[in-house]
Structure formats: structure tokens, C-alpha cells
mmCIF file of C-alpha atoms in Angstrom:
data_model
loop_
_atom_site.group_PDB
_atom_site.id
_atom_site.type_symbol
_atom_site.label_atom_id
_atom_site.label_comp_id
_atom_site.label_asym_id
_atom_site.label_seq_id
_atom_site.Cartn_x
_atom_site.Cartn_y
_atom_site.Cartn_z
ATOM 1 C CA MET A 221 152.771 45.499 -11.310
ATOM 2 C CA PRO A 222 152.674 44.087 -14.058
ATOM 3 C CA THR A 223 154.230 47.097 -15.702
ATOM 4 C CA GLY A 224 157.220 47.374 -13.131
ATOM 5 C CA GLU A 225 156.580 50.973 -12.650
ATOM 6 C CA VAL A 226 158.430 52.293 -9.508
ATOM 7 C CA ILE A 227 155.922 54.279 -7.474
ATOM 8 C CA CYS A 228 157.970 54.880 -4.331
ATOM 9 C CA SER A 229 161.568 53.697 -3.550
ATOM 10 C CA GLY A 230 163.600 54.309 -0.468
ATOM 11 C CA MET A 231 166.315 52.981 1.742
ATOM 12 C CA ILE A 232 167.678 52.945 5.382
ATOM 13 C CA ASP A 233 171.164 52.159 6.047
ATOM 14 C CA ARG A 234 173.626 52.192 8.875
ATOM 15 C CA ILE A 235 170.885 50.848 11.084
ATOM 16 C CA GLY A 236 171.880 50.747 14.746
ATOM 17 C CA LEU A 237 174.224 53.579 14.373
ATOM 18 C CA GLU A 238 173.604 57.133 15.591
ATOM 19 C CA THR A 239 174.004 58.270 11.976
ATOM 20 C CA SER A 240 171.331 56.040 10.213
ATOM 21 C CA ASN A 241 170.528 57.336 6.771
ATOM 22 C CA PHE A 242 166.701 57.524 5.660
ATOM 23 C CA SER A 243 165.947 58.417 2.149
ATOM 24 C CA TYR A 244 162.886 58.039 -0.069
ATOM 25 C CA LEU A 245 161.633 59.170 -3.554
ATOM 26 C CA THR A 246 158.295 59.342 -5.314
ATOM 27 C CA ASN A 247 157.133 61.351 -8.337
ATOM 28 C CA THR A 248 156.578 64.427 -6.275
ATOM 29 C CA VAL A 249 158.779 64.138 -3.042
ATOM 30 C CA LYS A 250 162.518 63.541 -2.383
ATOM 31 C CA VAL A 251 163.744 63.468 1.120
ATOM 32 C CA GLU A 252 166.999 62.586 2.935
ATOM 33 C CA GLU A 253 167.485 62.603 6.595
ATOM 34 C CA THR A 254 169.965 61.485 9.138
ATOM 35 C CA LEU A 255 168.373 60.158 12.312
ATOM 36 C CA PRO A 256 168.921 57.355 14.630
ATOM 37 C CA ILE A 257 166.908 54.201 13.843
ATOM 38 C CA PRO A 258 167.915 51.730 16.333
ATOM 39 C CA ASN A 259 166.632 48.372 14.650
ATOM 40 C CA HIS A 260 164.762 46.969 11.663
ATOM 41 C CA LYS A 261 161.429 46.898 13.374
ATOM 42 C CA ILE A 262 161.255 50.646 13.764
ATOM 43 C CA GLY A 263 162.669 51.277 10.319
ATOM 44 C CA LEU A 264 159.904 49.166 8.711
ATOM 45 C CA GLU A 265 157.248 50.986 10.940
ATOM 46 C CA LYS A 266 158.572 54.256 9.782
ATOM 47 C CA ILE A 267 158.390 53.157 6.151
ATOM 48 C CA ALA A 268 154.802 52.038 6.576
ATOM 49 C CA ARG A 269 153.750 55.348 8.121
ATOM 50 C CA LEU A 270 155.479 57.205 5.379
ATOM 51 C CA LEU A 271 153.556 55.371 2.547
ATOM 52 C CA MET A 272 150.359 56.717 4.002
ATOM 53 C CA ASP A 273 151.628 60.272 4.509
ATOM 54 C CA GLU A 274 149.328 62.769 2.837
ATOM 55 C CA LYS A 275 152.505 64.584 1.612
ATOM 56 C CA VAL A 276 153.918 61.432 -0.022
ATOM 57 C CA GLY A 277 150.453 60.142 -1.232
ATOM 58 C CA VAL A 278 151.600 56.791 -2.339
ATOM 59 C CA ILE A 279 148.707 54.852 -0.676
ATOM 60 C CA LYS A 280 145.751 55.942 1.473
ATOM 61 C CA SER A 281 145.248 52.707 3.413
ATOM 62 C CA THR A 282 147.409 49.648 4.012
ATOM 63 C CA LYS A 283 144.514 47.755 2.325
ATOM 64 C CA GLU A 284 145.746 48.830 -0.997
ATOM 65 C CA ILE A 285 148.932 46.639 -0.766
ATOM 66 C CA GLN A 286 148.012 43.223 -2.132
ATOM 67 C CA ALA A 287 151.433 41.504 -1.484
ATOM 68 C CA VAL A 288 154.614 42.349 0.298
ATOM 69 C CA GLY A 289 157.761 40.525 -0.974
ATOM 70 C CA HIS A 290 160.487 39.749 1.737
ATOM 71 C CA ARG A 291 164.082 38.809 0.789
ATOM 72 C CA VAL A 292 165.193 35.978 2.936
ATOM 73 C CA VAL A 293 168.799 35.152 2.930
ATOM 74 C CA HIS A 294 168.794 31.290 4.121
ATOM 75 C CA GLY A 295 166.301 28.918 2.808
ATOM 76 C CA GLY A 296 168.310 25.946 3.588
ATOM 77 C CA SER A 297 167.393 22.791 1.581
ATOM 78 C CA TYR A 298 163.755 23.490 2.407
ATOM 79 C CA PHE A 299 163.147 26.066 -0.065
ATOM 80 C CA SER A 300 164.265 25.992 -3.982
ATOM 81 C CA ASP A 301 161.658 28.617 -5.029
ATOM 82 C CA THR A 302 159.527 31.590 -3.866
ATOM 83 C CA ALA A 303 157.175 30.685 -1.198
ATOM 84 C CA LEU A 304 153.926 32.013 0.246
ATOM 85 C CA ILE A 305 154.610 32.642 3.798
ATOM 86 C CA THR A 306 152.645 30.476 6.426
ATOM 87 C CA LYS A 307 153.174 29.661 9.975
ATOM 88 C CA GLU A 308 155.358 26.545 8.874
ATOM 89 C CA VAL A 309 157.443 28.893 6.563
ATOM 90 C CA LYS A 310 158.213 31.279 9.462
ATOM 91 C CA GLU A 311 159.150 28.400 11.603
ATOM 92 C CA GLU A 312 161.645 27.098 9.058
ATOM 93 C CA ILE A 313 163.256 30.625 8.587
ATOM 94 C CA ARG A 314 163.378 30.715 12.412
ATOM 95 C CA GLN A 315 165.324 27.346 12.490
ATOM 96 C CA LEU A 316 167.854 28.745 9.947
ATOM 97 C CA CYS A 317 168.730 31.763 11.917
ATOM 98 C CA ASP A 318 171.730 30.130 13.366
ATOM 99 C CA LEU A 319 173.106 29.693 9.869
ATOM 100 C CA ALA A 320 172.509 33.389 8.914
ATOM 101 C CA PRO A 321 172.605 35.455 12.206
ATOM 102 C CA LEU A 322 173.150 38.720 10.667
ATOM 103 C CA HIS A 323 170.075 38.320 8.334
ATOM 104 C CA ASN A 324 167.426 35.693 9.001
ATOM 105 C CA PRO A 325 166.361 37.112 12.442
ATOM 106 C CA ALA A 326 165.843 40.460 10.825
ATOM 107 C CA HIS A 327 164.045 39.164 7.951
ATOM 108 C CA LEU A 328 161.695 37.196 10.384
ATOM 109 C CA GLU A 329 161.146 40.394 12.110
ATOM 110 C CA GLY A 330 160.258 42.366 9.208
ATOM 111 C CA ILE A 331 157.720 39.576 8.023
ATOM 112 C CA ILE A 332 156.016 39.590 11.459
ATOM 113 C CA VAL A 333 155.923 43.552 11.451
ATOM 114 C CA ALA A 334 154.612 43.506 7.786
ATOM 115 C CA GLU A 335 151.903 40.986 8.785
ATOM 116 C CA GLU A 336 150.636 43.317 11.371
ATOM 117 C CA ILE A 337 150.803 46.413 9.196
ATOM 118 C CA PHE A 338 149.647 44.929 6.083
ATOM 119 C CA ALA A 339 147.240 42.450 7.551
ATOM 120 C CA ASP A 340 145.269 42.015 4.189
ATOM 121 C CA ALA A 341 148.240 41.330 1.833
ATOM 122 C CA LYS A 342 149.935 38.061 1.052
ATOM 123 C CA GLN A 343 153.552 37.797 2.515
ATOM 124 C CA VAL A 344 155.939 36.179 0.088
ATOM 125 C CA ALA A 345 159.442 35.117 0.866
ATOM 126 C CA VAL A 346 161.991 35.145 -1.857
ATOM 127 C CA PHE A 347 165.065 33.185 -0.997
ATOM 128 C CA ASP A 348 168.663 34.094 -1.712
ATOM 129 C CA THR A 349 169.831 30.410 -1.702
ATOM 130 C CA ALA A 350 167.280 29.410 -4.347
ATOM 131 C CA PHE A 351 169.195 30.478 -7.380
ATOM 132 C CA HIS A 352 172.096 28.346 -6.331
ATOM 133 C CA GLN A 353 170.292 25.071 -6.321
ATOM 134 C CA THR A 354 171.643 24.240 -9.592
ATOM 135 C CA MET A 355 175.196 23.827 -8.166
ATOM 136 C CA PRO A 356 176.517 20.320 -8.769
ATOM 137 C CA VAL A 357 177.219 18.079 -6.129
ATOM 138 C CA VAL A 358 181.081 18.506 -6.521
ATOM 139 C CA ALA A 359 180.590 22.260 -5.734
ATOM 140 C CA TYR A 360 178.424 22.021 -2.881
ATOM 141 C CA LYS A 361 179.448 18.923 -1.008
ATOM 142 C CA TYR A 362 181.999 19.311 1.754
ATOM 143 C CA ALA A 363 184.627 16.698 2.350
ATOM 144 C CA ILE A 364 183.227 15.552 5.805
ATOM 145 C CA PRO A 365 181.573 12.266 6.763
ATOM 146 C CA ASN A 366 178.485 11.583 4.345
ATOM 147 C CA PHE A 367 175.917 11.304 7.071
ATOM 148 C CA LEU A 368 176.461 15.019 8.004
ATOM 149 C CA LEU A 369 175.300 15.834 4.538
ATOM 150 C CA THR A 370 172.500 13.402 4.222
ATOM 151 C CA GLU A 371 171.043 13.652 7.789
ATOM 152 C CA ASN A 372 172.079 17.111 8.912
ATOM 153 C CA LYS A 373 171.962 19.031 5.555
ATOM 154 C CA ILE A 374 175.416 20.325 5.922
ATOM 155 C CA ARG A 375 176.471 21.599 2.565
ATOM 156 C CA ALA A 376 177.137 24.925 0.587
ATOM 157 C CA TYR A 377 174.043 26.800 -0.108
ATOM 158 C CA GLY A 378 175.178 30.048 -1.739
ATOM 159 C CA PHE A 379 173.486 33.526 -1.141
ATOM 160 C CA HIS A 380 172.730 36.772 -2.813
ATOM 161 C CA GLY A 381 171.067 34.585 -5.425
ATOM 162 C CA THR A 382 168.444 37.412 -6.081
ATOM 163 C CA SER A 383 171.059 39.862 -7.099
ATOM 164 C CA HIS A 384 173.196 37.180 -8.910
ATOM 165 C CA LYS A 385 170.175 36.009 -10.917
ATOM 166 C CA TYR A 386 169.069 39.533 -11.905
ATOM 167 C CA VAL A 387 172.396 40.808 -13.158
ATOM 168 C CA SER A 388 173.475 37.693 -14.962
ATOM 169 C CA GLU A 389 170.211 37.637 -16.873
ATOM 170 C CA LYS A 390 170.841 41.384 -17.839
ATOM 171 C CA ALA A 391 174.347 40.545 -18.970
ATOM 172 C CA ILE A 392 173.356 37.676 -21.021
ATOM 173 C CA ASN A 393 170.509 39.875 -22.841
ATOM 174 C CA TYR A 394 172.917 42.578 -23.158
ATOM 175 C CA LEU A 395 175.887 40.423 -24.575
ATOM 176 C CA GLU A 396 173.474 38.127 -26.644
ATOM 177 C CA ASN A 397 175.809 35.264 -26.571
ATOM 178 C CA SER A 398 177.596 34.717 -23.334
ATOM 179 C CA SER A 399 177.596 31.576 -21.544
ATOM 180 C CA LYS A 400 180.461 31.954 -18.990
ATOM 181 C CA ILE A 401 180.157 34.628 -16.538
ATOM 182 C CA ILE A 402 181.487 35.571 -13.158
ATOM 183 C CA SER A 403 179.098 37.868 -11.170
ATOM 184 C CA ILE A 404 180.789 39.884 -8.417
ATOM 185 C CA HIS A 405 178.488 41.135 -5.676
ATOM 186 C CA LEU A 406 180.264 43.721 -3.597
ATOM 187 C CA GLY A 407 178.199 45.497 -0.815
ATOM 188 C CA ASN A 408 178.592 45.028 3.054
ATOM 189 C CA GLY A 409 178.124 41.450 2.282
ATOM 190 C CA CYS A 410 180.252 40.248 -0.655
ATOM 191 C CA SER A 411 180.119 37.209 -2.803
ATOM 192 C CA MET A 412 180.973 35.706 -6.402
ATOM 193 C CA THR A 413 179.224 33.251 -8.521
ATOM 194 C CA ALA A 414 180.362 31.239 -11.604
ATOM 195 C CA ILE A 415 177.428 31.117 -14.005
ATOM 196 C CA LYS A 416 177.299 28.725 -16.988
ATOM 197 C CA ASP A 417 174.423 29.124 -19.331
ATOM 198 C CA GLY A 418 172.517 31.220 -16.950
ATOM 199 C CA LYS A 419 172.811 28.666 -14.124
ATOM 200 C CA SER A 420 174.822 28.975 -10.833
ATOM 201 C CA ILE A 421 177.412 26.248 -10.744
ATOM 202 C CA ASP A 422 179.785 27.448 -7.925
ATOM 203 C CA HIS A 423 179.622 30.270 -5.230
ATOM 204 C CA SER A 424 181.911 31.781 -2.803
ATOM 205 C CA MET A 425 179.755 31.677 0.229
ATOM 206 C CA GLY A 426 178.805 28.321 1.740
ATOM 207 C CA PHE A 427 176.707 26.796 4.462
ATOM 208 C CA SER A 428 176.375 30.292 5.901
ATOM 209 C CA PRO A 429 177.040 33.817 4.412
ATOM 210 C CA GLY A 430 180.172 34.045 6.402
ATOM 211 C CA ASN A 431 182.870 32.794 4.257
ATOM 212 C CA GLY A 432 184.313 33.713 0.811
ATOM 213 C CA LEU A 433 185.321 37.202 0.294
ATOM 214 C CA ILE A 434 186.280 39.844 2.881
ATOM 215 C CA MET A 435 183.183 41.748 3.799
ATOM 216 C CA GLY A 436 182.162 44.822 5.987
ATOM 217 C CA THR A 437 182.101 42.749 9.298
ATOM 218 C CA ARG A 438 182.618 39.225 8.279
ATOM 219 C CA SER A 439 186.015 37.569 8.008
ATOM 220 C CA GLY A 440 185.278 35.559 4.794
ATOM 221 C CA ASP A 441 187.480 32.432 4.334
ATOM 222 C CA VAL A 442 189.444 31.596 7.394
ATOM 223 C CA ASP A 443 191.271 28.400 8.502
ATOM 224 C CA GLN A 444 189.081 26.368 10.715
ATOM 225 C CA ALA A 445 192.018 25.843 13.215
ATOM 226 C CA VAL A 446 191.937 29.486 13.948
ATOM 227 C CA ILE A 447 188.487 28.939 15.440
ATOM 228 C CA PHE A 448 189.737 25.948 17.747
ATOM 229 C CA TYR A 449 192.822 27.843 18.590
ATOM 230 C CA MET A 450 190.775 31.028 19.664
ATOM 231 C CA ILE A 451 188.508 28.711 21.863
ATOM 232 C CA ASN A 452 191.059 26.209 23.256
ATOM 233 C CA SER A 453 194.248 28.439 23.609
ATOM 234 C CA LEU A 454 192.923 32.054 23.877
ATOM 235 C CA GLY A 455 189.860 31.330 25.991
ATOM 236 C CA TYR A 456 187.075 32.713 23.825
ATOM 237 C CA SER A 457 183.779 31.007 24.009
ATOM 238 C CA PRO A 458 182.171 29.573 20.756
ATOM 239 C CA ASN A 459 179.624 32.409 21.038
ATOM 240 C CA GLU A 460 182.255 34.980 21.076
ATOM 241 C CA VAL A 461 184.102 33.658 18.208
ATOM 242 C CA ASN A 462 180.968 33.486 16.151
ATOM 243 C CA THR A 463 180.157 37.091 17.067
ATOM 244 C CA MET A 464 183.847 38.241 16.316
ATOM 245 C CA LEU A 465 183.770 36.403 12.887
ATOM 246 C CA ASN A 466 180.549 37.768 11.892
ATOM 247 C CA LYS A 467 180.324 41.330 13.595
ATOM 248 C CA GLN A 468 183.807 42.260 14.336
ATOM 249 C CA SER A 469 186.017 41.208 11.441
ATOM 250 C CA GLY A 470 186.373 41.724 7.800
ATOM 251 C CA MET A 471 187.085 45.432 6.857
ATOM 252 C CA LEU A 472 185.867 46.575 10.436
ATOM 253 C CA GLY A 473 188.325 44.375 12.114
ATOM 254 C CA LEU A 474 191.226 45.444 9.789
ATOM 255 C CA THR A 475 190.484 49.237 9.786
ATOM 256 C CA GLY A 476 187.988 50.220 12.500
ATOM 257 C CA PHE A 477 185.510 51.043 9.704
ATOM 258 C CA SER A 478 182.775 48.918 8.233
ATOM 259 C CA ASP A 479 181.526 51.214 5.565
ATOM 260 C CA LEU A 480 183.932 51.182 2.341
ATOM 261 C CA ARG A 481 183.115 54.901 1.894
ATOM 262 C CA ASP A 482 185.063 55.709 5.110
ATOM 263 C CA ILE A 483 187.765 53.243 4.353
ATOM 264 C CA GLN A 484 188.397 54.445 0.833
ATOM 265 C CA SER A 485 188.510 58.002 2.252
ATOM 266 C CA ASN A 486 190.911 57.280 4.922
ATOM 267 C CA ALA A 487 193.057 55.192 2.493
ATOM 268 C CA GLU A 488 193.384 58.142 0.212
ATOM 269 C CA GLN A 489 194.540 60.247 3.146
ATOM 270 C CA GLY A 490 197.399 57.802 3.847
ATOM 271 C CA ASN A 491 195.855 55.388 6.368
ATOM 272 C CA LYS A 492 198.129 52.319 5.781
ATOM 273 C CA ASP A 493 195.565 49.869 7.472
ATOM 274 C CA CYS A 494 192.950 51.059 5.246
ATOM 275 C CA GLN A 495 195.069 50.670 2.250
ATOM 276 C CA LEU A 496 196.211 47.215 3.057
ATOM 277 C CA ALA A 497 192.683 46.148 3.884
ATOM 278 C CA LEU A 498 191.422 47.274 0.292
ATOM 279 C CA ALA A 499 194.381 45.494 -1.340
ATOM 280 C CA MET A 500 193.675 42.277 0.620
ATOM 281 C CA ASN A 501 189.971 42.674 -0.423
ATOM 282 C CA ALA A 502 190.885 42.909 -4.246
ATOM 283 C CA TYR A 503 193.422 40.026 -3.793
ATOM 284 C CA ARG A 504 190.642 37.783 -2.433
ATOM 285 C CA ILE A 505 188.351 38.565 -5.433
ATOM 286 C CA LYS A 506 191.324 37.952 -7.896
ATOM 287 C CA LYS A 507 191.820 34.452 -6.455
ATOM 288 C CA TYR A 508 188.064 33.563 -7.011
ATOM 289 C CA ILE A 509 188.138 34.861 -10.479
ATOM 290 C CA GLY A 510 191.037 32.562 -11.178
ATOM 291 C CA SER A 511 189.426 29.519 -9.731
ATOM 292 C CA TYR A 512 185.999 30.154 -11.339
ATOM 293 C CA THR A 513 187.636 30.654 -14.679
ATOM 294 C CA ALA A 514 189.073 27.281 -14.196
ATOM 295 C CA ALA A 515 185.583 25.900 -13.175
ATOM 296 C CA LEU A 516 183.975 27.520 -16.210
ATOM 297 C CA ASN A 517 186.783 26.380 -18.598
ATOM 298 C CA GLY A 518 186.728 29.984 -19.793
ATOM 299 C CA LEU A 519 185.428 33.470 -19.286
ATOM 300 C CA ASP A 520 183.325 35.606 -21.441
ATOM 301 C CA ALA A 521 182.467 38.468 -18.753
ATOM 302 C CA ILE A 522 182.807 39.508 -15.331
ATOM 303 C CA ILE A 523 180.109 41.615 -13.689
ATOM 304 C CA PHE A 524 180.600 44.135 -10.765
ATOM 305 C CA THR A 525 177.433 44.956 -8.993
ATOM 306 C CA ALA A 526 175.951 46.098 -5.577
ATOM 307 C CA GLY A 527 176.850 49.097 -3.716
ATOM 308 C CA ILE A 528 180.526 48.881 -3.789
ATOM 309 C CA GLY A 529 180.856 47.008 -7.094
ATOM 310 C CA GLU A 530 178.757 49.678 -8.815
ATOM 311 C CA ASN A 531 180.105 52.768 -7.149
ATOM 312 C CA SER A 532 183.788 52.053 -6.397
ATOM 313 C CA SER A 533 185.999 52.725 -9.192
ATOM 314 C CA TYR A 534 188.914 52.253 -6.906
ATOM 315 C CA ILE A 535 187.955 48.663 -6.049
ATOM 316 C CA ARG A 536 187.181 47.786 -9.657
ATOM 317 C CA LYS A 537 190.765 49.061 -10.686
ATOM 318 C CA LEU A 538 192.407 47.162 -7.920
ATOM 319 C CA VAL A 539 190.701 43.927 -9.031
ATOM 320 C CA CYS A 540 191.297 44.275 -12.769
ATOM 321 C CA THR A 541 194.899 45.318 -12.422
ATOM 322 C CA ASP A 542 197.374 42.647 -13.616
ATOM 323 C CA MET A 543 194.757 40.426 -14.956
ATOM 324 C CA GLU A 544 195.788 40.286 -18.605
ATOM 325 C CA TYR A 545 196.314 36.674 -18.514
ATOM 326 C CA PHE A 546 192.466 36.137 -18.021
ATOM 327 C CA GLY A 547 191.655 38.499 -20.857
ATOM 328 C CA ILE A 548 190.699 41.262 -18.387
ATOM 329 C CA GLU A 549 191.816 44.748 -19.372
ATOM 330 C CA LEU A 550 190.295 47.867 -17.797
ATOM 331 C CA ASP A 551 189.654 51.222 -19.624
ATOM 332 C CA GLU A 552 190.392 53.606 -16.816
ATOM 333 C CA ALA A 553 188.531 56.484 -18.316
ATOM 334 C CA LYS A 554 185.257 54.303 -18.725
ATOM 335 C CA ASN A 555 185.757 52.918 -15.194
ATOM 336 C CA ASP A 556 185.726 56.443 -13.757
ATOM 337 C CA MET A 557 182.280 57.252 -15.556
ATOM 338 C CA ARG A 558 179.074 57.067 -13.671
ATOM 339 C CA SER A 559 175.765 55.712 -15.028
ATOM 340 C CA LYS A 560 172.844 54.043 -13.766
ATOM 341 C CA GLU A 561 172.636 51.711 -17.089
ATOM 342 C CA ILE A 562 174.648 48.727 -17.975
ATOM 343 C CA ARG A 563 178.082 49.781 -19.095
ATOM 344 C CA GLU A 564 181.330 48.255 -20.315
ATOM 345 C CA ILE A 565 184.399 49.417 -18.637
ATOM 346 C CA ASN A 566 186.877 46.972 -20.490
ATOM 347 C CA ALA A 567 189.560 48.195 -22.994
ATOM 348 C CA PRO A 568 188.725 47.558 -26.768
ATOM 349 C CA GLN A 569 191.456 44.907 -26.816
ATOM 350 C CA SER A 570 190.069 43.160 -23.716
ATOM 351 C CA LYS A 571 188.988 39.565 -24.495
ATOM 352 C CA THR A 572 186.888 39.491 -21.495
ATOM 353 C CA LYS A 573 183.954 41.963 -21.087
ATOM 354 C CA ILE A 574 183.885 43.922 -17.778
ATOM 355 C CA LEU A 575 180.450 45.037 -17.050
ATOM 356 C CA VAL A 576 178.941 47.278 -14.344
ATOM 357 C CA ILE A 577 175.426 46.203 -13.943
ATOM 358 C CA PRO A 578 173.187 48.089 -11.209
ATOM 359 C CA THR A 579 171.497 45.292 -9.440
ATOM 360 C CA ASN A 580 167.889 45.671 -8.502
ATOM 361 C CA GLU A 581 166.834 43.017 -6.008
ATOM 362 C CA GLU A 582 163.539 44.858 -5.407
ATOM 363 C CA ILE A 583 162.338 44.557 -9.118
ATOM 364 C CA GLU A 584 163.408 40.893 -9.020
ATOM 365 C CA ILE A 585 161.521 40.169 -5.924
ATOM 366 C CA ALA A 586 158.480 42.000 -7.316
ATOM 367 C CA ASN A 587 158.719 39.775 -10.449
ATOM 368 C CA GLN A 588 158.850 36.593 -8.506
ATOM 369 C CA VAL A 589 156.095 37.493 -5.987
ATOM 370 C CA TYR A 590 153.927 38.585 -8.953
ATOM 371 C CA GLU A 591 154.551 35.345 -10.719
ATOM 372 C CA LEU A 592 153.671 33.398 -7.665
ATOM 373 C CA LEU A 593 150.396 35.188 -7.261
ATOM 374 C CA LEU A 594 149.460 34.513 -10.936
ATOM 375 C CA LYS A 595 149.801 30.725 -10.229
#
């Protein structure tokens, strides 16, 4: 920084599985490995050792790192902007773990490990909920007794804000004049945001990252009566229901697979459970496109982003089929093309632009950390 030049990049996915994937890239080294990485702590420690490896040559000492930016999913009502991490900030993040059980505990663990490894660096939290603080009260308030909102802060917060902010700004710059956008973030976690004049006005996730679209292991929208039925009639404990809805549902519960690559491969081979799950996934997205078009009173563009949104032409086709009423018409040849740049995949006659925009939460986090340090 401030040039934004990427010196080293990498990723660990499938953490906790025997087939964890570890990959990294520098100007001189490219490595891909498959090895078991049981948890986030071991993964971050491996990354830190790698940065100082003589063969990689990124840094010679951890003292060279001036700041570490941490994505934190849930900032509750406490954080509406990027924050320097203090003891108090860590405690607030800890208190929000119940609202984001798949994320905040791992984020907190990452912060603690980074504080040990990069002891001289400033630790900075960038909250996914911050971008959605512009949602109007009609969008974020639940129809429950008012004291629950005012005293207990029960409301819709919204998530994936770092990604939605980044791609929506890219879309606005690319289209030059676009005020009504729906951003569709599809990864293991999935969400959609209605964005008007660059600001979030509604979002598919709410009090926690568990509702909205069908996700890798999360159910998305479910009738609350199902939860009480599982507890009162089927004998599940509240903790068991919470675990099931967050870690055993979604695409995993429907197909036995949580990774879309596996689901799509099996669907192509005739697996009916996988075929149905993909159709359900697309149907849920379509319903949100319809409701958000109404909230925006029109639609200039939709954006597909994140791992699935950027790479699965199959999902994009399912979503965009039979959507001509909304001005959405897909060009299948363009949809099948691959690129790391912003691209339009809509047919020439489509009134609504269909964009595939690679998200870059790392750069967005780096920018926000750098801006905070300048202040």
C-alpha cells in the first residue's frame, strides 16, 4: 500500500476436512498442496511461516508487517465502520459469537493468533455488517415487540458487506450511470443486496448470517414453526437445532455435499437430489430478485460474484432463465466464457445488465485498513 500491488496471495479451503487445499502465489513461487488442516489456528500459523520462508521471500521478519486487516462477519450495532482492535473490541466480537457461530469465533481466533505472530503490527477489524447500516428502518426492523429492538438490539444487520460494497462500486464505475443494482454473492455462504445510489437498502441475511438464500451448510429462510416443531415434537434440543440449521442443512442437507463443485458434477451425472438442490437454489435467488426489484422500483443491473457466482455458468443460467419480465436475458455464449475481469453476459436486447464481477475482499479490507491508519 498505497499502490495496491499484490505481493503474495493465497487461500486455504475445506478446512477441517482431510482434503484441505492450500495454495499460494508470489512473483516467483506458485504452490498448490492438499493436506489436512484441522482448524483456522493451524492454517494461519502455516501462512505466517510461509511468508518468512526463504524460498518465498515475502518478508524476513514479522516486524515488517505494519498492520493486519481482519474480516469480521458480525459487528452488531456496535460497529458501523472499520475499527482498531483493542481488548474492548475483541470482547464485543466475542459477545456476538452466538449470532455468527460459523464465523466470529474463527475471526476472534485469527485475531489472537495474529497478535501473537505479528506483535508489532496494528490489528484492524473490517466488519461485514458496516455496509448495511444504511438500510432503512422498514427493511431492518422485525415485526416483534418494540422493546426487543431498542433494548436487545434484535434487528436485521446484513452481511458480506465488504464484498457487496466492492462489487457494487465496481459496477457503478463500469456502467457510469446505474443507480439500481442487485448484488448476488454466491459462495459457501450466499446473500443478496438491493443497492440504490451506492447504498444498501435491503439484504437477504438478517439478525445472523443464517437466513435468506440456500447455502453450503445453512438452510436459509425457514418457517420458525419448524424450529419449535423440531424441539417440542421431535425431541431435538435448541443447540441441536441450531447446529443442524447452520452446519448440516443447505446444500449439504439436500445432497450430502457442501461444495458446489461436487454437487454440480454429480448433477451432471444424473444425481436427482443434486439436480433438485440446484433448482431450489436458483428459485430462491429468483424470488429475491423479484422482491428487490420492487424495493428499488426498477433494475439497472444484477451482479454475480464470489466463488460460485463468478465460476458457475450453470447456476447463472438457472437464475437468469425465464426472467425476461425483469429485463434479464442471458447470452449463453458469453456466460460460458471465463475472465478475471468485469464482463457482461447479457444478450444485446437485455434491458438489465448482467455482470460477473470478481470480488476482492482482500483489497477492500487493505484499502479500509490503510485509510484508518492515515486517520
